[in-house]
Coordinates of N, CA and C in Angstrom, one line a residue:
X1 N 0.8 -1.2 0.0 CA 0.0 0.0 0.0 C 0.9 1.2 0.0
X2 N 0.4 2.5 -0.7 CA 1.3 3.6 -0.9 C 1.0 4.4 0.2
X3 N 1.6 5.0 0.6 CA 1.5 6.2 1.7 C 0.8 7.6 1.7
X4 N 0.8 8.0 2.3 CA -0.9 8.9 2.0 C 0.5 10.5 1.7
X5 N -0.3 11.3 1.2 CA 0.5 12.5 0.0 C 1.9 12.9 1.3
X6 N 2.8 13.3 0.6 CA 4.1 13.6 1.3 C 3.5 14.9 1.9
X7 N 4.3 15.1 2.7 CA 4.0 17.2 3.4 C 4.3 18.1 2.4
X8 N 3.3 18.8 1.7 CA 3.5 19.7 0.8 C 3.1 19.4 -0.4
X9 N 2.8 17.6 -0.7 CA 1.8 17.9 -1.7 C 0.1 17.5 -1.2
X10 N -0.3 18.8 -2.4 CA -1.8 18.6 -2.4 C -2.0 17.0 -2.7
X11 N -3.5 17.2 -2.2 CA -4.6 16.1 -2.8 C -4.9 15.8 -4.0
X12 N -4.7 17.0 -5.0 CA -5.3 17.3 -6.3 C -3.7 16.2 -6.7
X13 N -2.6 17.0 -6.5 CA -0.9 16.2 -6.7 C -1.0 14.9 -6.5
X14 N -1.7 15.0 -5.1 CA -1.4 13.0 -5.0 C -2.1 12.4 -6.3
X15 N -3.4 13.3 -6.7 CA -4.1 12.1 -6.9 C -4.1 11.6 -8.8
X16 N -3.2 12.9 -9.2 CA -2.4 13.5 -10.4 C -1.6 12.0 -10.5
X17 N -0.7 12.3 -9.5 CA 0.0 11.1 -9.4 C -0.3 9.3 -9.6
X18 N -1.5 9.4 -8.7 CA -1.7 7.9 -8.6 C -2.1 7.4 -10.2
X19 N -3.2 8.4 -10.7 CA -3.8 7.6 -11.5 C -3.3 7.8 -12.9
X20 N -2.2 8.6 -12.9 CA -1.2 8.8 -14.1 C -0.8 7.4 -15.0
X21 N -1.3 6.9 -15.6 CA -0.8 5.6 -16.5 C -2.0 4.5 -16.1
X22 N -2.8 4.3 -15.2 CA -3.7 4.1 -14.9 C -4.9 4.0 -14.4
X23 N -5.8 3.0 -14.1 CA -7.1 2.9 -14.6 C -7.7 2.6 -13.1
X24 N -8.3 3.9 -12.1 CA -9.3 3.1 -10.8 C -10.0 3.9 -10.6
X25 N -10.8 3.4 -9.9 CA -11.8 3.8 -9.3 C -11.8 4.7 -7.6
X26 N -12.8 5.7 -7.4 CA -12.6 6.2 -6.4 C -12.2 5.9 -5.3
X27 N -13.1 4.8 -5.2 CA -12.6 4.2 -3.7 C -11.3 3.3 -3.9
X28 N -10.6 3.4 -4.7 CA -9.3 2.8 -5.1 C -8.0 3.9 -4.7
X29 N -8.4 5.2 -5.2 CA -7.5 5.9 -5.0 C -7.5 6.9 -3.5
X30 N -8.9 6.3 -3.4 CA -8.9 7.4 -1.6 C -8.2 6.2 -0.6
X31 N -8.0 5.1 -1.0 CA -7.4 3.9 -0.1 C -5.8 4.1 -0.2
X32 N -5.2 4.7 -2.1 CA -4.0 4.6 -1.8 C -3.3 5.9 -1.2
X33 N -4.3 7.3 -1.4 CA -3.6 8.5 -0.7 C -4.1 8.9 0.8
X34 N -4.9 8.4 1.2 CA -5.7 8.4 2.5 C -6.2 9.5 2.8
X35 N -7.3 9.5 1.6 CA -8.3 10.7 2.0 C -10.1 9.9 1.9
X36 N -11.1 10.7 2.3 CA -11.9 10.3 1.8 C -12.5 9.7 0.6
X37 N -13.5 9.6 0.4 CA -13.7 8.7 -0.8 C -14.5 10.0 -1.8
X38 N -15.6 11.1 -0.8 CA -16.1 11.9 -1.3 C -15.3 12.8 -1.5
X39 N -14.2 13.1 -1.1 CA -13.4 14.1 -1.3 C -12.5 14.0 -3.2
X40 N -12.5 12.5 -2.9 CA -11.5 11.8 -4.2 C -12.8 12.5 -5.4
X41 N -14.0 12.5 -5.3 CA -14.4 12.7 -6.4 C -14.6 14.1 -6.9
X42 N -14.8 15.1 -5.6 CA -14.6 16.4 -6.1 C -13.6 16.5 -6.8
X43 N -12.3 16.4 -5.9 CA -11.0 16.2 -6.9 C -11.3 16.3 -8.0
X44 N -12.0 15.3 -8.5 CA -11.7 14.4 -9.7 C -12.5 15.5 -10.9
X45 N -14.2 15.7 -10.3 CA -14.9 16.9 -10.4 C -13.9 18.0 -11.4
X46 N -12.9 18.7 -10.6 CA -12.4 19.7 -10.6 C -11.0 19.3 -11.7
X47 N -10.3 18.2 -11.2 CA -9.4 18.0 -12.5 C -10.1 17.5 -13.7
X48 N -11.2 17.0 -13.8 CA -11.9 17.2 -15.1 C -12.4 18.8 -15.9
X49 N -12.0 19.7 -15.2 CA -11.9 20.9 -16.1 C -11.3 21.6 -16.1
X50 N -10.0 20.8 -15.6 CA -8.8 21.5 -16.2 C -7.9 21.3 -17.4
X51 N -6.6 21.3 -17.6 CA -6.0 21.3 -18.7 C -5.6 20.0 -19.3
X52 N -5.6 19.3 -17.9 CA -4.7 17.7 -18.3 C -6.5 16.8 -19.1
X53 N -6.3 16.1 -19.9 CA -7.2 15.0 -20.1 C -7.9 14.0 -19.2
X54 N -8.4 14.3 -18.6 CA -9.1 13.2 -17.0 C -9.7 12.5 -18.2
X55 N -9.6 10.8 -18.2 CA -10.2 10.0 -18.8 C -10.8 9.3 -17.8
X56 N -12.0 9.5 -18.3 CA -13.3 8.8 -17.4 C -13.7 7.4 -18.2
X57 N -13.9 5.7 -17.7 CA -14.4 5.0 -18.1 C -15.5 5.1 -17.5
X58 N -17.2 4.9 -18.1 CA -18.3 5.1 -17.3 C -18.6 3.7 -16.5
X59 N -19.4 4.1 -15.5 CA -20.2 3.1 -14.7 C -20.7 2.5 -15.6
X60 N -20.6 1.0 -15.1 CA -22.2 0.4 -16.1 C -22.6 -0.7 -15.0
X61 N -23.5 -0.8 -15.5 CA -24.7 -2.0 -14.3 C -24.1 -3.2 -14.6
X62 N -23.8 -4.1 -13.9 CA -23.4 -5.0 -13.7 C -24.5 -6.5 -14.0
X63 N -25.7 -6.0 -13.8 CA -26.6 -7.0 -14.4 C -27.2 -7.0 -15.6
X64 N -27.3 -5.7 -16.6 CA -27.7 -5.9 -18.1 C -26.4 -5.3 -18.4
X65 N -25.4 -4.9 -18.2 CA -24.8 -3.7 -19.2 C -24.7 -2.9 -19.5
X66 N -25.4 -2.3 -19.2 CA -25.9 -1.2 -19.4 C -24.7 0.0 -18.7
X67 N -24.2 1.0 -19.9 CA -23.5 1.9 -19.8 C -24.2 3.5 -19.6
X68 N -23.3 4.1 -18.7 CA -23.7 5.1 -18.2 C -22.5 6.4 -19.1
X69 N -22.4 6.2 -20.1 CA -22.2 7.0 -20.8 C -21.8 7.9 -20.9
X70 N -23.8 8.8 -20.8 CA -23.6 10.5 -21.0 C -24.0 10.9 -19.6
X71 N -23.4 10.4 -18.8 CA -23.0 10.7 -17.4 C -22.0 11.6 -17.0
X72 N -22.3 13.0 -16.8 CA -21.2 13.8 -16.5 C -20.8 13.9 -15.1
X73 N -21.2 13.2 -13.9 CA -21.0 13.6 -12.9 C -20.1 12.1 -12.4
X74 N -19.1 12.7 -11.5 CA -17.6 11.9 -11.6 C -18.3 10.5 -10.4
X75 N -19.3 10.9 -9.7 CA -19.7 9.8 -8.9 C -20.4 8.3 -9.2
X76 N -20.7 7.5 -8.4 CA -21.2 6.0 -8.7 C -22.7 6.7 -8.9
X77 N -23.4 6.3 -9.9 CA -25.2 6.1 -9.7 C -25.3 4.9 -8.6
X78 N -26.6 5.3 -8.6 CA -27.0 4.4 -7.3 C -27.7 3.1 -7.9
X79 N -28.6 3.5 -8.7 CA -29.4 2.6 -9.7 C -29.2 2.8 -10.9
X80 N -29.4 1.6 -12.2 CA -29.4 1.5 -13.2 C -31.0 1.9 -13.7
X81 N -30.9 2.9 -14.9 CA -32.5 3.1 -15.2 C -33.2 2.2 -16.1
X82 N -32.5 1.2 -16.7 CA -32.8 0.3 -17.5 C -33.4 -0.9 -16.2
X83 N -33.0 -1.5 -15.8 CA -33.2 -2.7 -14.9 C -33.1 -2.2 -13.6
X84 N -33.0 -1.3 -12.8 CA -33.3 -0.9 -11.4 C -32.3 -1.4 -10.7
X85 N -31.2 -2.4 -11.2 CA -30.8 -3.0 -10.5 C -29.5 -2.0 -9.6
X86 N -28.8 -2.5 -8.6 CA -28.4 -1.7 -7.8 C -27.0 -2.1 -7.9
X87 N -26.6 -2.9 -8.6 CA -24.9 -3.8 -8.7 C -24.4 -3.2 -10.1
X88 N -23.8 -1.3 -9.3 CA -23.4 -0.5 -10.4 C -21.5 -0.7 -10.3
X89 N -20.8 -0.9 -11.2 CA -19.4 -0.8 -11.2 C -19.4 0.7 -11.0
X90 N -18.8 0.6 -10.4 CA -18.6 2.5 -10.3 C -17.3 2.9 -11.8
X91 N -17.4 4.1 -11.6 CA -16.4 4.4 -13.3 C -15.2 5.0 -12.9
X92 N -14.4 4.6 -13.9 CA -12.7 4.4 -13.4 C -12.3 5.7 -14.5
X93 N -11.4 6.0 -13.6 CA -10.5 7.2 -14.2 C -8.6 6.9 -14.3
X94 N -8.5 8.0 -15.5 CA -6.9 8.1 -15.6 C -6.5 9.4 -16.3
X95 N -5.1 9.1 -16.2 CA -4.8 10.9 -17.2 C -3.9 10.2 -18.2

């Protein structure tokens, strides 16, 4: 497990860092810099409108498939509108 941000770097730096070349999810990267989980997605919020490319893979429902697409907001849905079902992959990010 990685160590949570050095003294002096930001949150926004740690998390620049983590997901640089790779592919997770929030609750993946608030485990590896040790911040919250809701915090990881403002972050994420906010470096998606900045300069660097935040690549977002979407949520999709885990029981039809169903992809969440044209989903702009960096968080898990709670339910799928197709099948109601509640077994959402949450959506993974990278730069």
């Amino acid at each position: 497990m990685t160590q949570p941000p050095a003294r002096g770097e930001t949150d926004r730096a740690a998390i620049r860092g983590v997901i640089a070349g790779k592919s997770l999810d929030a609750r993946e990267i608030s485990g590896l810099i040790g911040i919250p989980e809701r915090q990881v997605v403002e972050h994420l919020e906010h470096l998606a409108k900045g300069r660097e490319k935040l690549k977002i893979e979407p949520a999709r429902c885990r029981a039809c498939e169903f992809s969440f697409g044209k989903r702009s907001r960096t968080s898990r849905p709670s339910r799928c509108p197709k099948c109601k079902s509640e077994r959402i992959a949450a959506p993974r990010f990278s730069l």
